[in-house]
Each structure stands twice: as C-alpha cells, then as structure tokens.
Amino acid sequence: MVSLDISRGNAASLTPVTSAVPADTRRPLVGLTRAEIAGALNAIGVADSAVRMRANQIWHWIYVRGATDFAPMTTIARDLRDELARHFTLARPEVVDEQVSSDGTRKWLLRMAPGVTGAPGPEIETVYIPEETRGTLCVSSQVGCTLTCSFCHTGTQPLARNPTAGQIASQLLVARDALGEWPKVSAPTDAALPRQGRLLSNVVVMGMGEPLYNFDNVKAALAIASDNEGLSLSKRRITLSTSGVVPMIARCGAEIGVMLAISLHAVRDEVRDQLVPINRKYPIATLLDACRAYPGLSNARRITFEYVMLKGVNDSIADAKALVRLLAGIPAKINLIPFNPWPGSGHECSDWEQIEKFAEVVNRAGYASPVRTPRGRDIMAACGQLKSETIRKRAKERRAEQAAGAG
Ligand code: SAH
Ligand code: SF4
C-alpha cells in the first residue's frame, strides 16, 4: 500500500511503506459480467455448451450465497471446482481496520489484493450507516480525488488509483460478510442494525472520489449491485453523488440508471468556483440544465441537491431563498449537510440556529426534512472525512519509524 501525504499540493509525496508481497496470478471473478465469466471459463477449456450455465452457477454462488472460494460450490463437479480454483480467485479485500462509532456507524478500511506485479493493492474506506428501517453503505469510487473541493478532506489527497469494478463491488460483499447477511449465516449480536428490512438495503456512492471520473468501473459495479439474480438492490435505493461532471450526467442516467445527487453547495458561481472548483469548467446554469435533462427524472424520481452548511460562506437567508428559486421546476430534494470539520480545513460549520433558519426557508418552499444528521463523526466516517484518520495514523507511524531509524 502507499501512504499519501495529506498536505494540499503535495501530489508527489507517495511513500511506499510496506514491501511487495508475492503476486497472485489468478484472475478475480468478482466484478466481471456473466458474459465475461463465461469467456473466462471458455478460455480454460470449459465446453461452449456448458459455459453459460456454469457462469450462472458461479454468479449465484458469489452474489446470492456469498461464496469466497470454489470449494462450497456443490452444484459444480469437484474436478471443475479444483480447476477453477487454480485459475480464478474470489478472495475478498483484506479488512485492515474496523471502527465502530458511538452511533453504530461502522467504517472499514479495506486493502485490495496486490496487483499481478506484486505491488500492494490500494486501500479504500467503506462506511455502513444503520438506521431504524434501512442500512446504507457508503462506497468509495476512487482512492483519493483529483478534485479539490475546499471543504472536503478526500480532496486534499492526490488521486492514487481508480479501483476496478470488482474492487468497488467487493465493498458490498465485505459489508454483507461483516453483517452476516448471507443465507445460513447470522448477523452479529453486538452491532447496531436496522430493525426491519434488509441489513444492507441502500447504497450511496458518496465515499472517496468522483464516481463519474471512474465511470465504467462504477457502472459495472452498480450493475452487479442491482442485478435481480444477485445482490438485487433496487436502482431506486442506489444514489450516485457527483460534484458536477456535466458531460457524464446524461450517460449516468441512461447507462447506470440510479438516483442522482448533485453536490451543489452554492447558489452563485463566484462562491461555487471557490468551494467546488469543477464549477469553473461547468458552471451552475450548465449543471442545472444537465439535471433538467436527466433521464427518468420525475416527481417520483427526484434529484437530491446536497448543500454543505459553511459558516459565513453559503448559509445566509438570501442564499436559502436563491437556492429554492434556482431549483424551481426541477423535481428535487434538498439535503442540508452540517459541515464535518477536519484539521486545517479553514471552514467552520454554520451555527445550528442558522441551519434551522435556512432549513425553514427550504421547508416553506415544500422540501421536507432536509438536514442530514452527521453520522460517525467520532471515527472520521462522516461525509468528506474519509481516509483522513488512516492517513494521519500512517503519517504518525511513518514519523515514528523514521525517528526510530534515525536513532
Ligand atoms: N465526489 C462526489 C461524491 C463523494 S463526496 C461528490 O463530490 O459529490 C459526498 C458528499 O459529501 C458530497 O456532497 C460532498 O460535497 C460532501 N462533503 C465533502 N466534504 C464534506 C465535509 N467536510 N462535510 C460535509 N460534507 C462534505
Ligand atoms: Fe472529490 Fe467529492 Fe471531495 Fe470534491 S467533495 S474533493 S469531488 S470527493
């Protein structure tokens, strides 16, 4: 794995802190489509007439039964299982760390398998947020982010990697492992879990990274998440959040077809240019045009506009009024997000009183319960805080190592 220096503008500081491990040359099957699995089976000599059926069986074992290797696949003859195990792997990413917040939110730090060169795999954070009637998994679409939104900690870390479809989809599998949400496995008794419905019922692509900059892999991973004969999450329970990569928004609707969230955060270009720098390329009017044209948009399928509350920056009553004017005519939900602080951000969260006044304007315009309660702040798992704790810990470890070496 690599350790990233969190200081802004220090993009070159990639410091390897662990040595390479022997490469596993077996091909991962998680993340492939059924047709790709069939192709892979064909390539190892499975007969044409059998590949489709075998691909379906393997798919079922992975995504319905939660198999992590071929041994339990009793619908497949033992010889073939052995052959599959020689060529392919279903190994999960390694759970390097798990933190549980006082509010039940869980954050997992996952280390992906090493590449074929033996180079350490990337590390990704995934967050599980249990509520009364649903359990939401916040998945990461990139390691770090190339965009530099001024209030987001992830944005202070240079992009290291675009995870593969399998690495993105694996975040769901690991979460279901930890929640015991597979047939014949029971849920942990010590975890905060929804009282009804599925334990992992919703997915938000709101972790580290800009999903529309890793479009193909995110698309493939979400196709797996919503596959009816697999994880079968409804696309209405999957939300992808973008900072506003306008040229990809129409494709997101047409090809991925999940719910869309837009990180708006400001109502004037001068302010948004500062907060969300991609606005200089795709200003507010252009962004909202793309939203109006979003495929499938209706009152039943609204776009969520996220608005982080920053003291003295975007939280005036005039801003609130401008916000509802701006969104008039777009089937929308508004999510006000109290700013989650991190060291050195230079921003403060708006006063609660101000958030309430702002929310009142938004409520009066017909948008219900818009303030998002911060979850998992104590474990740095809240919006925009991801990766930071890990990085800090690593930096501290590195300094300690250097000090020990120097001594
Ligand atoms: N890159 C995508 C998705 C990941 S960020 C995007 O920007 O939309 C998920 C959400 O968290 C975004 O709305 C983002 O603006 C918000 N966010 C980032 N940093 C935050 C912070 N420190 N406090 C509150 N919300 C934050
Ligand atoms: Fe990247 Fe989203 Fe953070 Fe902006 S808010 S830096 S786009 S992860």
PDB file of N, CA and C in Angstrom, residues 171-238:
ATOM      1  N   GLN A 171     -16.832  -3.977  -1.972  1.00  0.00           N
ATOM      2  CA  GLN A 171     -17.184  -3.235  -0.754  1.00  0.00           C
ATOM      3  C   GLN A 171     -18.542  -3.707  -0.228  1.00  0.00           C
ATOM      4  N   LEU A 172     -19.446  -4.035  -1.153  1.00  0.00           N
ATOM      5  CA  LEU A 172     -20.760  -4.549  -0.723  1.00  0.00           C
ATOM      6  C   LEU A 172     -20.626  -5.950  -0.136  1.00  0.00           C
ATOM      7  N   LEU A 173     -19.768  -6.753  -0.769  1.00  0.00           N
ATOM      8  CA  LEU A 173     -19.625  -8.141  -0.307  1.00  0.00           C
ATOM      9  C   LEU A 173     -19.008  -8.176   1.092  1.00  0.00           C
ATOM     10  N   VAL A 174     -17.992  -7.350   1.296  1.00  0.00           N
ATOM     11  CA  VAL A 174     -17.348  -7.305   2.613  1.00  0.00           C
ATOM     12  C   VAL A 174     -18.351  -6.838   3.673  1.00  0.00           C
ATOM     13  N   ALA A 175     -19.165  -5.854   3.314  1.00  0.00           N
ATOM     14  CA  ALA A 175     -20.154  -5.359   4.276  1.00  0.00           C
ATOM     15  C   ALA A 175     -21.133  -6.478   4.630  1.00  0.00           C
ATOM     16  N   ARG A 176     -21.575  -7.229   3.618  1.00  0.00           N
ATOM     17  CA  ARG A 176     -22.515  -8.318   3.919  1.00  0.00           C
ATOM     18  C   ARG A 176     -21.849  -9.433   4.709  1.00  0.00           C
ATOM     19  N   ASP A 177     -20.561  -9.652   4.484  1.00  0.00           N
ATOM     20  CA  ASP A 177     -19.827 -10.620   5.327  1.00  0.00           C
ATOM     21  C   ASP A 177     -19.895 -10.161   6.784  1.00  0.00           C
ATOM     22  N   ALA A 178     -19.563  -8.888   6.989  1.00  0.00           N
ATOM     23  CA  ALA A 178     -19.478  -8.381   8.366  1.00  0.00           C
ATOM     24  C   ALA A 178     -20.850  -8.352   9.026  1.00  0.00           C
ATOM     25  N   LEU A 179     -21.891  -8.144   8.217  1.00  0.00           N
ATOM     26  CA  LEU A 179     -23.248  -8.075   8.771  1.00  0.00           C
ATOM     27  C   LEU A 179     -23.893  -9.465   8.841  1.00  0.00           C
ATOM     28  N   GLY A 180     -23.203 -10.450   8.297  1.00  0.00           N
ATOM     29  CA  GLY A 180     -23.741 -11.813   8.290  1.00  0.00           C
ATOM     30  C   GLY A 180     -24.984 -11.914   7.420  1.00  0.00           C
ATOM     31  N   GLU A 181     -25.030 -11.102   6.356  1.00  0.00           N
ATOM     32  CA  GLU A 181     -26.253 -11.094   5.544  1.00  0.00           C
ATOM     33  C   GLU A 181     -26.132 -12.026   4.333  1.00  0.00           C
ATOM     34  N   TRP A 182     -25.882 -13.291   4.612  1.00  0.00           N
ATOM     35  CA  TRP A 182     -25.880 -14.343   3.587  1.00  0.00           C
ATOM     36  C   TRP A 182     -26.725 -15.491   4.136  1.00  0.00           C
ATOM     37  N   PRO A 183     -27.255 -16.331   3.232  1.00  0.00           N
ATOM     38  CA  PRO A 183     -28.025 -17.474   3.720  1.00  0.00           C
ATOM     39  C   PRO A 183     -27.169 -18.329   4.668  1.00  0.00           C
ATOM     40  N   LYS A 184     -27.792 -18.814   5.703  1.00  0.00           N
ATOM     41  CA  LYS A 184     -27.139 -19.702   6.679  1.00  0.00           C
ATOM     42  C   LYS A 184     -26.046 -19.022   7.500  1.00  0.00           C
ATOM     43  N   VAL A 185     -26.007 -17.718   7.479  1.00  0.00           N
ATOM     44  CA  VAL A 185     -25.052 -17.002   8.337  1.00  0.00           C
ATOM     45  C   VAL A 185     -25.903 -16.084   9.200  1.00  0.00           C
ATOM     46  N   SER A 186     -25.501 -15.876  10.464  1.00  0.00           N
ATOM     47  CA  SER A 186     -26.345 -14.982  11.262  1.00  0.00           C
ATOM     48  C   SER A 186     -25.656 -13.647  11.509  1.00  0.00           C
ATOM     49  N   ALA A 187     -26.486 -12.651  11.754  1.00  0.00           N
ATOM     50  CA  ALA A 187     -25.994 -11.290  11.965  1.00  0.00           C
ATOM     51  C   ALA A 187     -25.265 -11.204  13.304  1.00  0.00           C
ATOM     52  N   PRO A 188     -24.269 -10.334  13.403  1.00  0.00           N
ATOM     53  CA  PRO A 188     -23.570 -10.182  14.684  1.00  0.00           C
ATOM     54  C   PRO A 188     -24.536  -9.656  15.743  1.00  0.00           C
ATOM     55  N   THR A 189     -24.356 -10.105  16.973  1.00  0.00           N
ATOM     56  CA  THR A 189     -25.304  -9.688  18.009  1.00  0.00           C
ATOM     57  C   THR A 189     -24.904  -8.346  18.631  1.00  0.00           C
ATOM     58  N   ASP A 190     -23.647  -7.941  18.402  1.00  0.00           N
ATOM     59  CA  ASP A 190     -23.174  -6.730  19.071  1.00  0.00           C
ATOM     60  C   ASP A 190     -23.259  -5.495  18.170  1.00  0.00           C
ATOM     61  N   ALA A 191     -23.899  -5.609  16.989  1.00  0.00           N
ATOM     62  CA  ALA A 191     -23.894  -4.486  16.053  1.00  0.00           C
ATOM     63  C   ALA A 191     -25.234  -3.759  16.060  1.00  0.00           C
ATOM     64  N   ALA A 192     -25.185  -2.441  15.829  1.00  0.00           N
ATOM     65  CA  ALA A 192     -26.416  -1.678  15.630  1.00  0.00           C
ATOM     66  C   ALA A 192     -26.901  -1.999  14.219  1.00  0.00           C
ATOM     67  N   LEU A 193     -28.145  -2.464  14.111  1.00  0.00           N
ATOM     68  CA  LEU A 193     -28.678  -2.887  12.818  1.00  0.00           C
ATOM     69  C   LEU A 193     -30.103  -2.371  12.654  1.00  0.00           C
ATOM     70  N   PRO A 194     -30.567  -2.253  11.404  1.00  0.00           N
ATOM     71  CA  PRO A 194     -31.969  -1.865  11.214  1.00  0.00           C
ATOM     72  C   PRO A 194     -32.878  -2.908  11.853  1.00  0.00           C
ATOM     73  N   ARG A 195     -34.050  -2.476  12.353  1.00  0.00           N
ATOM     74  CA  ARG A 195     -34.987  -3.393  12.995  1.00  0.00           C
ATOM     75  C   ARG A 195     -35.783  -4.190  11.984  1.00  0.00           C
ATOM     76  N   GLN A 196     -35.930  -3.610  10.798  1.00  0.00           N
ATOM     77  CA  GLN A 196     -36.678  -4.348   9.777  1.00  0.00           C
ATOM     78  C   GLN A 196     -36.050  -4.143   8.414  1.00  0.00           C
ATOM     79  N   GLY A 197     -36.374  -5.047   7.507  1.00  0.00           N
ATOM     80  CA  GLY A 197     -35.851  -4.947   6.149  1.00  0.00           C
ATOM     81  C   GLY A 197     -34.442  -5.491   6.067  1.00  0.00           C
ATOM     82  N   ARG A 198     -33.848  -5.324   4.909  1.00  0.00           N
ATOM     83  CA  ARG A 198     -32.507  -5.847   4.709  1.00  0.00           C
ATOM     84  C   ARG A 198     -31.487  -5.051   5.501  1.00  0.00           C
ATOM     85  N   LEU A 199     -30.433  -5.731   5.939  1.00  0.00           N
ATOM     86  CA  LEU A 199     -29.399  -5.031   6.714  1.00  0.00           C
ATOM     87  C   LEU A 199     -28.643  -4.053   5.827  1.00  0.00           C
ATOM     88  N   LEU A 200     -28.349  -4.502   4.604  1.00  0.00           N
ATOM     89  CA  LEU A 200     -27.751  -3.585   3.628  1.00  0.00           C
ATOM     90  C   LEU A 200     -28.827  -3.333   2.575  1.00  0.00           C
ATOM     91  N   SER A 201     -29.560  -2.236   2.752  1.00  0.00           N
ATOM     92  CA  SER A 201     -30.723  -2.013   1.880  1.00  0.00           C
ATOM     93  C   SER A 201     -30.498  -0.884   0.888  1.00  0.00           C
ATOM     94  N   ASN A 202     -29.530  -0.024   1.162  1.00  0.00           N
ATOM     95  CA  ASN A 202     -29.290   1.135   0.301  1.00  0.00           C
ATOM     96  C   ASN A 202     -27.796   1.321   0.063  1.00  0.00           C
ATOM     97  N   VAL A 203     -27.498   1.870  -1.090  1.00  0.00           N
ATOM     98  CA  VAL A 203     -26.088   2.173  -1.378  1.00  0.00           C
ATOM     99  C   VAL A 203     -25.999   3.632  -1.799  1.00  0.00           C
ATOM    100  N   VAL A 204     -25.036   4.344  -1.255  1.00  0.00           N
ATOM    101  CA  VAL A 204     -24.748   5.690  -1.754  1.00  0.00           C
ATOM    102  C   VAL A 204     -23.290   5.722  -2.216  1.00  0.00           C
ATOM    103  N   VAL A 205     -23.099   6.208  -3.434  1.00  0.00           N
ATOM    104  CA  VAL A 205     -21.718   6.335  -3.921  1.00  0.00           C
ATOM    105  C   VAL A 205     -21.274   7.736  -3.518  1.00  0.00           C
ATOM    106  N   MET A 206     -20.931   7.842  -2.250  1.00  0.00           N
ATOM    107  CA  MET A 206     -20.606   9.143  -1.655  1.00  0.00           C
ATOM    108  C   MET A 206     -19.353   9.042  -0.796  1.00  0.00           C
ATOM    109  N   GLY A 207     -18.589   7.982  -0.996  1.00  0.00           N
ATOM    110  CA  GLY A 207     -17.342   7.858  -0.239  1.00  0.00           C
ATOM    111  C   GLY A 207     -16.247   8.654  -0.920  1.00  0.00           C
ATOM    112  N   MET A 208     -15.063   8.081  -0.916  1.00  0.00           N
ATOM    113  CA  MET A 208     -13.947   8.792  -1.531  1.00  0.00           C
ATOM    114  C   MET A 208     -14.095   8.811  -3.048  1.00  0.00           C
ATOM    115  N   GLY A 209     -13.801   9.975  -3.630  1.00  0.00           N
ATOM    116  CA  GLY A 209     -13.663  10.029  -5.079  1.00  0.00           C
ATOM    117  C   GLY A 209     -14.864  10.550  -5.839  1.00  0.00           C
ATOM    118  N   GLU A 210     -14.625  10.841  -7.104  1.00  0.00           N
ATOM    119  CA  GLU A 210     -15.665  11.341  -8.006  1.00  0.00           C
ATOM    120  C   GLU A 210     -16.091  10.180  -8.918  1.00  0.00           C
ATOM    121  N   PRO A 211     -17.284   9.624  -8.667  1.00  0.00           N
ATOM    122  CA  PRO A 211     -17.678   8.415  -9.408  1.00  0.00           C
ATOM    123  C   PRO A 211     -17.710   8.596 -10.920  1.00  0.00           C
ATOM    124  N   LEU A 212     -18.044   9.796 -11.384  1.00  0.00           N
ATOM    125  CA  LEU A 212     -18.151   9.957 -12.834  1.00  0.00           C
ATOM    126  C   LEU A 212     -16.771  10.082 -13.495  1.00  0.00           C
ATOM    127  N   TYR A 213     -15.707  10.112 -12.704  1.00  0.00           N
ATOM    128  CA  TYR A 213     -14.342  10.025 -13.249  1.00  0.00           C
ATOM    129  C   TYR A 213     -13.833   8.585 -13.265  1.00  0.00           C
ATOM    130  N   ASN A 214     -14.654   7.669 -12.790  1.00  0.00           N
ATOM    131  CA  ASN A 214     -14.307   6.236 -12.880  1.00  0.00           C
ATOM    132  C   ASN A 214     -15.548   5.529 -13.406  1.00  0.00           C
ATOM    133  N   PHE A 215     -16.102   6.114 -14.468  1.00  0.00           N
ATOM    134  CA  PHE A 215     -17.444   5.783 -14.935  1.00  0.00           C
ATOM    135  C   PHE A 215     -17.649   4.291 -15.223  1.00  0.00           C
ATOM    136  N   ASP A 216     -16.779   3.727 -16.053  1.00  0.00           N
ATOM    137  CA  ASP A 216     -17.019   2.344 -16.498  1.00  0.00           C
ATOM    138  C   ASP A 216     -17.022   1.365 -15.327  1.00  0.00           C
ATOM    139  N   ASN A 217     -16.082   1.563 -14.402  1.00  0.00           N
ATOM    140  CA  ASN A 217     -15.999   0.634 -13.273  1.00  0.00           C
ATOM    141  C   ASN A 217     -17.172   0.820 -12.303  1.00  0.00           C
ATOM    142  N   VAL A 218     -17.569   2.071 -12.104  1.00  0.00           N
ATOM    143  CA  VAL A 218     -18.722   2.331 -11.228  1.00  0.00           C
ATOM    144  C   VAL A 218     -19.979   1.744 -11.871  1.00  0.00           C
ATOM    145  N   LYS A 219     -20.104   1.939 -13.172  1.00  0.00           N
ATOM    146  CA  LYS A 219     -21.264   1.401 -13.897  1.00  0.00           C
ATOM    147  C   LYS A 219     -21.335  -0.120 -13.748  1.00  0.00           C
ATOM    148  N   ALA A 220     -20.212  -0.784 -13.958  1.00  0.00           N
ATOM    149  CA  ALA A 220     -20.195  -2.241 -13.862  1.00  0.00           C
ATOM    150  C   ALA A 220     -20.498  -2.702 -12.439  1.00  0.00           C
ATOM    151  N   ALA A 221     -19.952  -2.006 -11.457  1.00  0.00           N
ATOM    152  CA  ALA A 221     -20.176  -2.398 -10.055  1.00  0.00           C
ATOM    153  C   ALA A 221     -21.645  -2.204  -9.678  1.00  0.00           C
ATOM    154  N   LEU A 222     -22.256  -1.112 -10.143  1.00  0.00           N
ATOM    155  CA  LEU A 222     -23.653  -0.871  -9.776  1.00  0.00           C
ATOM    156  C   LEU A 222     -24.593  -1.810 -10.532  1.00  0.00           C
ATOM    157  N   ALA A 223     -24.169  -2.262 -11.707  1.00  0.00           N
ATOM    158  CA  ALA A 223     -24.966  -3.273 -12.420  1.00  0.00           C
ATOM    159  C   ALA A 223     -24.971  -4.570 -11.600  1.00  0.00           C
ATOM    160  N   ILE A 224     -23.861  -4.874 -10.976  1.00  0.00           N
ATOM    161  CA  ILE A 224     -23.801  -6.062 -10.114  1.00  0.00           C
ATOM    162  C   ILE A 224     -24.688  -5.857  -8.890  1.00  0.00           C
ATOM    163  N   ALA A 225     -24.601  -4.667  -8.291  1.00  0.00           N
ATOM    164  CA  ALA A 225     -25.382  -4.400  -7.076  1.00  0.00           C
ATOM    165  C   ALA A 225     -26.878  -4.522  -7.346  1.00  0.00           C
ATOM    166  N   SER A 226     -27.301  -4.145  -8.564  1.00  0.00           N
ATOM    167  CA  SER A 226     -28.742  -4.109  -8.831  1.00  0.00           C
ATOM    168  C   SER A 226     -29.218  -5.348  -9.602  1.00  0.00           C
ATOM    169  N   ASP A 227     -28.319  -6.281  -9.877  1.00  0.00           N
ATOM    170  CA  ASP A 227     -28.724  -7.474 -10.628  1.00  0.00           C
ATOM    171  C   ASP A 227     -29.780  -8.272  -9.851  1.00  0.00           C
ATOM    172  N   ASN A 228     -30.878  -8.572 -10.554  1.00  0.00           N
ATOM    173  CA  ASN A 228     -32.013  -9.224  -9.899  1.00  0.00           C
ATOM    174  C   ASN A 228     -31.743 -10.632  -9.407  1.00  0.00           C
ATOM    175  N   GLU A 229     -30.772 -11.282 -10.024  1.00  0.00           N
ATOM    176  CA  GLU A 229     -30.449 -12.627  -9.560  1.00  0.00           C
ATOM    177  C   GLU A 229     -29.158 -12.628  -8.758  1.00  0.00           C
ATOM    178  N   GLY A 230     -28.906 -11.514  -8.089  1.00  0.00           N
ATOM    179  CA  GLY A 230     -27.694 -11.430  -7.289  1.00  0.00           C
ATOM    180  C   GLY A 230     -27.983 -10.605  -6.047  1.00  0.00           C
ATOM    181  N   LEU A 231     -27.291  -9.496  -5.903  1.00  0.00           N
ATOM    182  CA  LEU A 231     -27.489  -8.669  -4.700  1.00  0.00           C
ATOM    183  C   LEU A 231     -28.868  -8.004  -4.714  1.00  0.00           C
ATOM    184  N   SER A 232     -29.436  -7.866  -5.885  1.00  0.00           N
ATOM    185  CA  SER A 232     -30.795  -7.338  -6.117  1.00  0.00           C
ATOM    186  C   SER A 232     -31.199  -6.117  -5.304  1.00  0.00           C
ATOM    187  N   LEU A 233     -30.360  -5.113  -5.341  1.00  0.00           N
ATOM    188  CA  LEU A 233     -30.782  -3.837  -4.746  1.00  0.00           C
ATOM    189  C   LEU A 233     -31.478  -3.031  -5.833  1.00  0.00           C
ATOM    190  N   SER A 234     -32.621  -2.476  -5.497  1.00  0.00           N
ATOM    191  CA  SER A 234     -33.343  -1.679  -6.488  1.00  0.00           C
ATOM    192  C   SER A 234     -32.514  -0.430  -6.833  1.00  0.00           C
ATOM    193  N   LYS A 235     -32.538  -0.047  -8.105  1.00  0.00           N
ATOM    194  CA  LYS A 235     -31.784   1.153  -8.511  1.00  0.00           C
ATOM    195  C   LYS A 235     -32.306   2.401  -7.798  1.00  0.00           C
ATOM    196  N   ARG A 236     -33.524   2.311  -7.320  1.00  0.00           N
ATOM    197  CA  ARG A 236     -34.061   3.457  -6.571  1.00  0.00           C
ATOM    198  C   ARG A 236     -33.455   3.547  -5.181  1.00  0.00           C
ATOM    199  N   ARG A 237     -32.779   2.498  -4.772  1.00  0.00           N
ATOM    200  CA  ARG A 237     -32.120   2.528  -3.470  1.00  0.00           C
ATOM    201  C   ARG A 237     -30.608   2.714  -3.612  1.00  0.00           C
ATOM    202  N   ILE A 238     -30.211   3.097  -4.822  1.00  0.00           N
ATOM    203  CA  ILE A 238     -28.785   3.372  -5.049  1.00  0.00           C
ATOM    204  C   ILE A 238     -28.677   4.829  -5.509  1.00  0.00           C
TER     205      ILE A 238
END
